[in-house]
Short mmCIF file of C-alpha atoms and ligand atoms in Angstrom, two decimals:
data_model
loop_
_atom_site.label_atom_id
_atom_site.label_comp_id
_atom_site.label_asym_id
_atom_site.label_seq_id
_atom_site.Cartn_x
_atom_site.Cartn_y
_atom_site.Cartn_z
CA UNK A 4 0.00 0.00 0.00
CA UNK A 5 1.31 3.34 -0.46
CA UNK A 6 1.82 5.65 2.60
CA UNK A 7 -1.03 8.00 1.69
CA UNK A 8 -3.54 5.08 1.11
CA UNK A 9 -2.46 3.80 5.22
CA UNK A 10 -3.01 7.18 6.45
CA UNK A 11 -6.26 6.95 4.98
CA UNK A 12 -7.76 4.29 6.33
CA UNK A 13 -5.90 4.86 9.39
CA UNK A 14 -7.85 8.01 10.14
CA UNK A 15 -10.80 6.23 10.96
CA UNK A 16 -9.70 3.67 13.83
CA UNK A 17 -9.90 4.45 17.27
CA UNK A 18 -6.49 5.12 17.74
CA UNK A 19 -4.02 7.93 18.91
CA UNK A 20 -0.89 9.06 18.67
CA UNK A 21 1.50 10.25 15.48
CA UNK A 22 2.76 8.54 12.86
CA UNK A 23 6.94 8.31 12.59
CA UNK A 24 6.99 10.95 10.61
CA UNK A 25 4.67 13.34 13.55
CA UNK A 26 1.72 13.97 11.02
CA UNK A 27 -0.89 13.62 13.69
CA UNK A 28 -3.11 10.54 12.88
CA UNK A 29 -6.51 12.77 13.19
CA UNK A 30 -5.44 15.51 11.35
CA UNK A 31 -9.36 16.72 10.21
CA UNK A 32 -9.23 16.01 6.14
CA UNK A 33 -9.03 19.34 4.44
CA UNK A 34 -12.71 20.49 3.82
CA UNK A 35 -14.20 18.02 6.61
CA UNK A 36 -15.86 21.26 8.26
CA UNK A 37 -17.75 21.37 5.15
CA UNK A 38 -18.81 18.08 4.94
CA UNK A 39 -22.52 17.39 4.94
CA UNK A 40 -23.04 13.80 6.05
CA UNK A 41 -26.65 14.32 5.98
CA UNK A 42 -26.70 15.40 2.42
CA UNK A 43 -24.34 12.66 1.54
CA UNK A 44 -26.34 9.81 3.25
CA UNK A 45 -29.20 11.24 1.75
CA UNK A 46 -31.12 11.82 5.27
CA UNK A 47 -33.77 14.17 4.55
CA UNK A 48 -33.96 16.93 6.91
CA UNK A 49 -37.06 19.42 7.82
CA UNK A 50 -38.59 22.50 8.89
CA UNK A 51 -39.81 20.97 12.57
CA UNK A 52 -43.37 22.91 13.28
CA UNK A 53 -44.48 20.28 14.96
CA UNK A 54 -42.81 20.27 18.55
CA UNK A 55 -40.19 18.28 20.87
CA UNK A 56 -40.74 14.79 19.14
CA UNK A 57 -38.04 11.82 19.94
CA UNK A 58 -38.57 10.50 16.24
CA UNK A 59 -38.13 13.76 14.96
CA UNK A 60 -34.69 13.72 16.91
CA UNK A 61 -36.35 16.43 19.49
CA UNK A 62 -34.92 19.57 19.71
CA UNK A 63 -31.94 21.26 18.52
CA UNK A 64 -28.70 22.07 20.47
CA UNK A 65 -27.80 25.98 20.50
CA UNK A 66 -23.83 26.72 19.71
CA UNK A 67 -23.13 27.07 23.74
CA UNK A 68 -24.08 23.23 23.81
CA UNK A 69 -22.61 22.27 20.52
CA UNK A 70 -19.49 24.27 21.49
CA UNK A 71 -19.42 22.30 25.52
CA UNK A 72 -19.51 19.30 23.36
CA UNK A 73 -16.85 20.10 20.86
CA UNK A 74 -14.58 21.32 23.46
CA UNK A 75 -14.69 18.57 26.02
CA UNK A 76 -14.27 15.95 22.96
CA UNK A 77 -10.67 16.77 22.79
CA UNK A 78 -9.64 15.73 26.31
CA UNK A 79 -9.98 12.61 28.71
CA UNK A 80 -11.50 13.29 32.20
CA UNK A 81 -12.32 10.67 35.09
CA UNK A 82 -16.40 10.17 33.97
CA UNK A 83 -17.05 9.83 37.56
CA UNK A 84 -15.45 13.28 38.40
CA UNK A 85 -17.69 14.75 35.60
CA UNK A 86 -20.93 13.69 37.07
CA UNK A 87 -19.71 15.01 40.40
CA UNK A 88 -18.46 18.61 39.42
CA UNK A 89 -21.81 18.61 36.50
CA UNK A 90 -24.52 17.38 39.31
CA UNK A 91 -23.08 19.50 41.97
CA UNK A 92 -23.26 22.55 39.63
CA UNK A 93 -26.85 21.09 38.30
CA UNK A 94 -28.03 20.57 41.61
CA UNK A 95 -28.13 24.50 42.89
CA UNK A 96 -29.62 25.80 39.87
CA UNK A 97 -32.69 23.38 40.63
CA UNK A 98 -32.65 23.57 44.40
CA UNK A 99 -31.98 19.65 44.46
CA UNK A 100 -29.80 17.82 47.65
CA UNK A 101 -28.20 16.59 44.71
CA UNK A 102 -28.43 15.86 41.01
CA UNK A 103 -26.99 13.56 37.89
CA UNK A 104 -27.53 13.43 34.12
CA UNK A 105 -28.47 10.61 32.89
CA UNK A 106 -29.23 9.07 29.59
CA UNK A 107 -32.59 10.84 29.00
CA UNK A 108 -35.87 10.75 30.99
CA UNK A 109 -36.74 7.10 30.95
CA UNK A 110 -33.34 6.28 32.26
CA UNK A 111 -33.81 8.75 34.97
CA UNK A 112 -36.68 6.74 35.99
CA UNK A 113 -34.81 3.19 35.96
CA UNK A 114 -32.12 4.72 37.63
CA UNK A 115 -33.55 6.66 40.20
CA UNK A 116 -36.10 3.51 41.11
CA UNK A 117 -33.24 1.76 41.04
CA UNK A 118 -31.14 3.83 44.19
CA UNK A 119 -34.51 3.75 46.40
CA UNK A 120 -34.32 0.12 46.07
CA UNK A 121 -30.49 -1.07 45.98
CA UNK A 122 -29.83 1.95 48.19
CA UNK A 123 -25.36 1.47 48.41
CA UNK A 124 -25.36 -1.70 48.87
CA UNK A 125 -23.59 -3.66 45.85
CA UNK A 126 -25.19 -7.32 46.68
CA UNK A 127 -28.60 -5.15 46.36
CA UNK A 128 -27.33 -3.76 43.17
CA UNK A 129 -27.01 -7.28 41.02
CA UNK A 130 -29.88 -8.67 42.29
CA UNK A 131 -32.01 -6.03 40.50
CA UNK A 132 -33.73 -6.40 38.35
CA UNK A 133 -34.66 -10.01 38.72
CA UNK A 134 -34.43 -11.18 42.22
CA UNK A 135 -36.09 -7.99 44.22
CA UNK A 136 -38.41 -10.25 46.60
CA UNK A 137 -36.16 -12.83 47.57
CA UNK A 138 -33.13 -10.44 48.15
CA UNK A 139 -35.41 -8.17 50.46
CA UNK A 140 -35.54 -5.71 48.10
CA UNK A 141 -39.19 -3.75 48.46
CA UNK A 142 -41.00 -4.34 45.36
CA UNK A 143 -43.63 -2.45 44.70
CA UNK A 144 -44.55 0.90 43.50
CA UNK A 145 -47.55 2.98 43.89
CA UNK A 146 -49.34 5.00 40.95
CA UNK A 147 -52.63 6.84 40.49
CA UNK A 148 -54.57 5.18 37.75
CA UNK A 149 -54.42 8.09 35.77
CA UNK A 150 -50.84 8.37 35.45
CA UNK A 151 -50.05 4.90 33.90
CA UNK A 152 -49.27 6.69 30.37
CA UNK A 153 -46.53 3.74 29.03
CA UNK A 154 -43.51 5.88 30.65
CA UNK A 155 -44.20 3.87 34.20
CA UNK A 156 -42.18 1.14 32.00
CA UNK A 157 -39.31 2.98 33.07
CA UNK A 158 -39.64 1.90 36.60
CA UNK A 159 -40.91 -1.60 35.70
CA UNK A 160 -37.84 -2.31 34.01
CA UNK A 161 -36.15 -2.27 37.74
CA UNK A 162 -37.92 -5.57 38.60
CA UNK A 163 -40.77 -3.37 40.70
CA UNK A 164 -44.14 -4.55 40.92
CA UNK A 165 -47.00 -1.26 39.71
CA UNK A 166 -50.15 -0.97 42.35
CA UNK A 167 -52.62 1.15 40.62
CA UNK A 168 -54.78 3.62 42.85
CA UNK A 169 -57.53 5.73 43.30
CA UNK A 170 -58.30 7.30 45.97
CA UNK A 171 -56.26 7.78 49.39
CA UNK A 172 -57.96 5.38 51.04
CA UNK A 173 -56.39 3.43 48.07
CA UNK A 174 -53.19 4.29 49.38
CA UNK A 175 -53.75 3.66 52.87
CA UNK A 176 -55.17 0.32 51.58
CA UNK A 177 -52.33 -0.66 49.13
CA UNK A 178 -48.97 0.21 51.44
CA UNK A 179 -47.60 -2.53 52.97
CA UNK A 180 -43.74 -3.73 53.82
CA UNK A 181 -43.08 -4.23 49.97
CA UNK A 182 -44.17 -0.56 49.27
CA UNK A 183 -41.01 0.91 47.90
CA UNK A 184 -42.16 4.11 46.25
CA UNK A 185 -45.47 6.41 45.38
CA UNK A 186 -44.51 7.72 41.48
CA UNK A 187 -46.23 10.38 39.85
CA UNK A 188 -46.92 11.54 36.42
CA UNK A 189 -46.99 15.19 35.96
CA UNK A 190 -48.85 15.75 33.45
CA UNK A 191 -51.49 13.27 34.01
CA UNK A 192 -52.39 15.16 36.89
CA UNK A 193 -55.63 17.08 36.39
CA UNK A 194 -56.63 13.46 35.73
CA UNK A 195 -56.20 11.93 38.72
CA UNK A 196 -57.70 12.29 41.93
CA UNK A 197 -54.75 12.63 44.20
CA UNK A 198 -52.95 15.84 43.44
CA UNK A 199 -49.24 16.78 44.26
CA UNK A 200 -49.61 17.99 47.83
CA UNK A 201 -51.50 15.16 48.57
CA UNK A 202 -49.56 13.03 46.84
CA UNK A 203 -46.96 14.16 48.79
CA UNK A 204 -48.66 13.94 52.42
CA UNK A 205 -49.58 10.50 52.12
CA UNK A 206 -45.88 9.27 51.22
CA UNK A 207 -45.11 11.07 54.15
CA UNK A 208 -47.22 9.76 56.43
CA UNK A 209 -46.49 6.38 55.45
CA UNK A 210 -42.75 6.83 54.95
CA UNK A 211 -42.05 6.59 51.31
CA UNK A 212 -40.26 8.49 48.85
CA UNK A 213 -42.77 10.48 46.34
CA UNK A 214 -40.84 10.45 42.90
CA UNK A 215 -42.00 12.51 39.93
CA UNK A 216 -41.61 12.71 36.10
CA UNK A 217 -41.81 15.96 34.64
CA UNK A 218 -39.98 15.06 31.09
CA UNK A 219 -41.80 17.24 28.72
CA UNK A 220 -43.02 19.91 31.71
CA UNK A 221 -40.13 22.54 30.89
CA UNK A 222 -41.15 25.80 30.15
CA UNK A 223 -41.85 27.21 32.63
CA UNK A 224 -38.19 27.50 33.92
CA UNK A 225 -39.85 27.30 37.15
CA UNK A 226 -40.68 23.97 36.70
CA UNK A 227 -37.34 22.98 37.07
CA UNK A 228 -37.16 23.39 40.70
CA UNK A 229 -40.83 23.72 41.57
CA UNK A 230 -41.22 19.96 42.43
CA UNK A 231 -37.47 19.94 44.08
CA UNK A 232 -38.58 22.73 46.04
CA UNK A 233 -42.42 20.74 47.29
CA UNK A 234 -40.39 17.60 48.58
CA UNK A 235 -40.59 14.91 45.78
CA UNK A 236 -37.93 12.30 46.72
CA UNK A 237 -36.92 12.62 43.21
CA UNK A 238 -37.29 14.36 39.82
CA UNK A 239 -36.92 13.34 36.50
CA UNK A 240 -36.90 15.10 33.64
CA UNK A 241 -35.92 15.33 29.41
CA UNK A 242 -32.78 16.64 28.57
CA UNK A 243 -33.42 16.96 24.74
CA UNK A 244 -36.68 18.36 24.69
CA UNK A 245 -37.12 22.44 25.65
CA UNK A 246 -34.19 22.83 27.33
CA UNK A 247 -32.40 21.47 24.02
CA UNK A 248 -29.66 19.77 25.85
CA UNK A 249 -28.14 16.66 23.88
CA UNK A 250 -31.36 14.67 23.04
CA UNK A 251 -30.06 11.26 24.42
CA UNK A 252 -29.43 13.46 28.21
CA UNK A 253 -31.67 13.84 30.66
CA UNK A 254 -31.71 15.15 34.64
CA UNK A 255 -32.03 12.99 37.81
CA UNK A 256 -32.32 15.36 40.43
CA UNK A 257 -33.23 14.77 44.12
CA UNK A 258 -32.50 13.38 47.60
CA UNK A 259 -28.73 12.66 47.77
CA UNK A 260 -28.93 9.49 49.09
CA UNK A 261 -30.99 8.34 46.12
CA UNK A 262 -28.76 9.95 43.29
CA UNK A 263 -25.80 8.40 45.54
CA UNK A 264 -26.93 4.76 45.17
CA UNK A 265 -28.53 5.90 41.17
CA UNK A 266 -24.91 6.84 40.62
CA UNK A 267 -24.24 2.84 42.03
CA UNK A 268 -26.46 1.38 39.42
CA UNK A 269 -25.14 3.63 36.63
CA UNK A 270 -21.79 3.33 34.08
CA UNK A 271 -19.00 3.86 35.13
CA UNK A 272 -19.52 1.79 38.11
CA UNK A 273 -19.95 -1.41 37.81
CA UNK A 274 -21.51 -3.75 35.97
CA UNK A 275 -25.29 -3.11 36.63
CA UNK A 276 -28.64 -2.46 35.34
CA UNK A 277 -27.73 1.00 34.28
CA UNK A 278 -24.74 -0.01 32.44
CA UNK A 279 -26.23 0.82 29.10
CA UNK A 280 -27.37 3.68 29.93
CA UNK A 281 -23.79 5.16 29.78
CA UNK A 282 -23.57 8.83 29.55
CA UNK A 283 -20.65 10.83 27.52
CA UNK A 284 -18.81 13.85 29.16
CA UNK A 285 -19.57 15.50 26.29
CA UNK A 286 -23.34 14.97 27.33
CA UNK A 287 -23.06 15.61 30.61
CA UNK A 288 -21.05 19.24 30.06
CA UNK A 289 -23.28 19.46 27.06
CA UNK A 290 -26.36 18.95 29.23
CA UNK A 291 -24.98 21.75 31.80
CA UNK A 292 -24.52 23.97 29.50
CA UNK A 293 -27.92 23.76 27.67
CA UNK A 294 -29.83 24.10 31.31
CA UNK A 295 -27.38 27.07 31.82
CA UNK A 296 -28.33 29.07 28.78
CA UNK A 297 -31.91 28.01 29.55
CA UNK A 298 -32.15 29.09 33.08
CA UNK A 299 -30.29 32.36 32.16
CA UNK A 300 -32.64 33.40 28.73
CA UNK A 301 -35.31 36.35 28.21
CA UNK A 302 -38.25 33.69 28.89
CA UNK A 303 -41.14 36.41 28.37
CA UNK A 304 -39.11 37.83 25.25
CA UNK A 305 -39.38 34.09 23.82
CA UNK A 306 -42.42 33.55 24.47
CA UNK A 307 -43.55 36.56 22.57
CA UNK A 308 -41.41 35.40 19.58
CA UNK A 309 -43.65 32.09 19.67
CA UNK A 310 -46.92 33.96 19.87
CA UNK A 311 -46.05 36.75 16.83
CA UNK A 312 -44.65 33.16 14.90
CA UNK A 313 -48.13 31.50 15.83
CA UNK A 314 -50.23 34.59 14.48
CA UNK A 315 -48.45 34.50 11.31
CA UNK A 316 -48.79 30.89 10.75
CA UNK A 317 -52.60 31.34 11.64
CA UNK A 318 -53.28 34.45 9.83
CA UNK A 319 -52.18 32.58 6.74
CA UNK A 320 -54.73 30.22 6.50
CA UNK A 321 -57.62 31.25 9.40
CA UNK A 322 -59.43 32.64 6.35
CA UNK A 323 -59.62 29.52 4.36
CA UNK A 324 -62.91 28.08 3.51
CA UNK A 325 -63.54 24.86 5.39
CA UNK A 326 -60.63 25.51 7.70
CA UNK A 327 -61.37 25.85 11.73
CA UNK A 328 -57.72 26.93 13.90
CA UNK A 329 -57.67 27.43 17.41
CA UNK A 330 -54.54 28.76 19.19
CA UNK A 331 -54.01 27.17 22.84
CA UNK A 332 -51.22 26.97 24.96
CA UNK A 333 -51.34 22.93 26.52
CA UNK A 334 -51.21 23.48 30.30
CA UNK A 335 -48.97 21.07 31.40
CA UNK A 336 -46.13 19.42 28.91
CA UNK A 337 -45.17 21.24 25.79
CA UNK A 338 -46.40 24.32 27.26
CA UNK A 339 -45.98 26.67 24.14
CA UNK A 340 -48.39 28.60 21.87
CA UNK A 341 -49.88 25.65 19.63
CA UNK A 342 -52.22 25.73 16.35
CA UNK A 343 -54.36 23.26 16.29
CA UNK A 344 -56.01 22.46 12.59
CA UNK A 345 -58.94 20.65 11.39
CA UNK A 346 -60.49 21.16 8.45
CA UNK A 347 -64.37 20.01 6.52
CA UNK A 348 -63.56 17.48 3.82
CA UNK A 349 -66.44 18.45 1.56
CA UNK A 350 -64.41 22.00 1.37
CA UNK A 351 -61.02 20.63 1.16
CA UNK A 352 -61.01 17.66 -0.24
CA UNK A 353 -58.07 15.98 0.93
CA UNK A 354 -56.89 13.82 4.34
CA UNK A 355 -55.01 14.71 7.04
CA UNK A 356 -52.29 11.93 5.79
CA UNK A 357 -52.02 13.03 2.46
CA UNK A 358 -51.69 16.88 3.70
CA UNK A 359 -49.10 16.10 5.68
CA UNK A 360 -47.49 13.98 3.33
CA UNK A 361 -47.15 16.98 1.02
CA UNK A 362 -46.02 19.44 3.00
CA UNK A 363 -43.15 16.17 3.85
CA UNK A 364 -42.28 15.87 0.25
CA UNK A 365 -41.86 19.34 -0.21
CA UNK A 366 -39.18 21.74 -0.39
CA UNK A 367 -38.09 22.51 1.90
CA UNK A 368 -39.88 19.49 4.30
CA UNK A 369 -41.65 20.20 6.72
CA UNK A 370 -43.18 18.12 9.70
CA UNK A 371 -46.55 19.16 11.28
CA UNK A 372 -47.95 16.55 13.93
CA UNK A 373 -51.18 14.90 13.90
CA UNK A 374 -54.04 15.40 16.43
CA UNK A 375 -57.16 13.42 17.50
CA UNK A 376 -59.32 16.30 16.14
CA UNK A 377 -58.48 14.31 12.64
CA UNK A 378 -56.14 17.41 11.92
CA UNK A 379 -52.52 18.24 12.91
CA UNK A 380 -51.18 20.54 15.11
CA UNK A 381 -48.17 22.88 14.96
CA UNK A 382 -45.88 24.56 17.08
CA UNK A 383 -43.09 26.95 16.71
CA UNK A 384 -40.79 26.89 19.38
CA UNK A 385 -38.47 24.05 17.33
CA UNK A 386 -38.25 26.81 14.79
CA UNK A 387 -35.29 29.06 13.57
CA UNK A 388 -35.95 32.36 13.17
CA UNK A 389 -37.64 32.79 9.92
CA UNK A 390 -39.31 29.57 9.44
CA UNK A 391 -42.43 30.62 10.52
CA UNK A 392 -42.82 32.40 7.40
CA UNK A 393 -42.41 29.55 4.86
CA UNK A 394 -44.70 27.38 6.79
CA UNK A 395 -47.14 29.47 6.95
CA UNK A 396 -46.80 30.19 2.73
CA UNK A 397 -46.74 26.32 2.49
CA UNK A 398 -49.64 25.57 4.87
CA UNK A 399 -51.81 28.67 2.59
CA UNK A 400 -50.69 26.85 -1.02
CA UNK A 401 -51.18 23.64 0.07
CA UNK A 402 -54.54 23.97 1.30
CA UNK A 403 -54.91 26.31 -1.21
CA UNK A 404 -53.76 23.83 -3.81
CA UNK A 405 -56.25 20.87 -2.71
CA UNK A 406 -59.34 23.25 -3.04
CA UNK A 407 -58.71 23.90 -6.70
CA UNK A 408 -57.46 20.76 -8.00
C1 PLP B 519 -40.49 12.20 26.76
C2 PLP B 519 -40.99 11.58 28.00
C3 PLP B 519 -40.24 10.60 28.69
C4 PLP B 519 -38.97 10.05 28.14
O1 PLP B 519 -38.00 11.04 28.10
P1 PLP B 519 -36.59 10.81 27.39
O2 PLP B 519 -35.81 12.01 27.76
O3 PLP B 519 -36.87 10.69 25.93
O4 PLP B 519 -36.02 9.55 27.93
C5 PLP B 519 -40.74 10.11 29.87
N1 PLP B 519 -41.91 10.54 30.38
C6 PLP B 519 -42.68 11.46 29.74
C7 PLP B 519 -43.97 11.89 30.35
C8 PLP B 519 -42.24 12.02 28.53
O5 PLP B 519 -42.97 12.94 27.91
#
């Protein structure tokens, strides 16, 4: 092989140093800056008016994140003294004893279920998630009804048992010495019957730790330390959706016992339920950075850029024939000004799928998100600056399109 072919495929492997000569080995290719995997893979990519979406990849990192990431790629740090310095930082901003990122939401869920059960001990540690009742680990887990949503898998995947409930007689009822936990789902909880305080006041009285999940419940900012501040035991929460951290990080925040032993039952340490749910230093610094820039921004200023981009969106097509809009801020989870769009099929003759198919094979694409009104919804805080504009001109000609045709 000649030299220059070696260095070529050497450039790729996982490996340091220089060669003989001392041309580093990862030496960027000239132009590399200006490479555009997407473009060459041929991944389409899109205008995202429809909101904080895992499929859609979420959210997108601002240049302080990108930059935390870029930067801490280029050196080797003890992981473990990461997550310290990170959490401890994390942990003030969102008055928690203590606090840890993990790999998103979800995993903040195994993990932290995971420290209230193990608590430090290591024999605890490998017996989860399969041997919980004959290790004398406590088992179960406590949730309102109306908060089983498909995220309590999370916690199931520790080994725990899920006791639905009611009422707080329900409660009183249910607890017993297997009663490890009392969960609650944020923003199932208009549903329910047993609201936070409550919630709260019961795990109290019969000794249990009251955990939370509040993934998608950022803005407001407040949020972040609101449910710190009322006593849950712990708090989880998405890293990749508003806050537009990296989209595979998320926040474990809480009692410091609990993050202690979550820590236990996490990479780097040891071989244990959380050890795929490994979490870069890039993330982690990444993470910090993102919740930095968020706790620190003009919130009212940004809010009033997402209600001028919703008008213009809506004044677009309100007019239409056969078209009904309603603007609507959700209260709870992906709390931003929405558009919500239905329209009469005898006027505009053409289904939701197909609509949204069209505005997806576009140019540029764009992704709108259905809703159970048989319409889709959009929202404009995944937007850059400008975007609004050619969504709203595509949403007008498209429905424009499908009345004359
Ligand atoms: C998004 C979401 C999760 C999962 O969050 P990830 O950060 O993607 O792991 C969990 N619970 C609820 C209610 C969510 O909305």
């Amino acid at each position: 092989m000649k030299r220059r072919t070696i260095i070529k495929g050497l450039g790729l492997l996982p490996i340091g140093g220089t060669l003989l000569s001392g041309e580093p080995l990862y030496a960027a290719p000239a132009g590399s800056a200006k490479r555009n995997l997407l473009k060459e893979l041929g991944i389409r990519t899109f205008i995202n008016a429809a909101g904080t979406y895992t499929a859609m990849t979420a959210s997108l990192m601002h240049e302080e994140v990108v930059a935390a990431i870029a930067h801490s790629a280029k050196e080797f740090c003890m992981l473990n003294e990461v997550q310290d310095k990170v959490g401890e930082k994390i942990a003030q901003m969102v008055h928690a004893e203590a606090a840890m990122v993990t790999a998103g939401a979800f995993s903040a869920l195994t993990l932290g279920m995971a420290g209230i059960l193990t608590g430090t001990d290591k024999e605890k540690i490998k017996q989860i998630p399969h041997r919980l009742e004959s290790s004398g680990i406590k088992s179960e887990v406590l949730l309102q009804k109306a908060h089983y949503d498909g995220y309590e898998q999370a916690l199931h995947n520790t080994g725990v048992k899920l006791i639905p409930v009611e009422t707080a007689a329900d409660v009183d009822r249910a607890v017993n010495e297997k009663t490890a936990a009392m969960h609650f789902l944020n923003c199932n909880a208009p549903e329910g019957k047993i609201m936070h305080e409550e919630w709260l006041q019961l795990a109290k009285k019969h000794n249990l730790p009251a955990t939370i999940d509040i993934a998608a419940d950022v803005p407001p900012v407040s949020n972040l330390w609101k449910y710190n501040d009322m006593g849950f035991s712990f708090v989880a929460l998405s890293g990749g959706k508003a806050i537009r951290g990296p989209q595979s990080a998320g926040l474990l925040m809480g009692k410091k016992d609990i993050i202690t032993a979550a820590r236990l039952n996490n990479s780097p340490n040891g071989v244990t339920i959380g050890r795929g749910m490994k979490v870069n230093k890039e993330e982690m610094l990444g993470m910090y950075a993102a919740l930095d820039k968020y706790i620190h921004q003009d919130h009212d200023k940004e809010w009033k850029v997402w209600e001028k981009r919703i008008e213009i969106i809506h004044n677009a097509i309100k007019n239409i024939d056969g078209i009904s809009t309603t603007v609507f801020v959700p209260p709870i989870a992906n709390h931003t000004p929405t558009l919500r769009v239905v329209w009469d099929n005898k006027k505009i003759p053409i289904s939701r799928d197909e609509f949204m198919e069209r505005l997806r094979r576009g140019t540029p694409s764009i992704e709108v998100i259905g809703n159970k009104e048989g319409g889709f919804n959009t929202t404009v805080f995944m937007l850059n600056p400008g975007e609004e504009k050619i969504v709203a001109k595509r949403l007008r000609e498209e429905f424009l399109n499908t009345k004359t045709s």
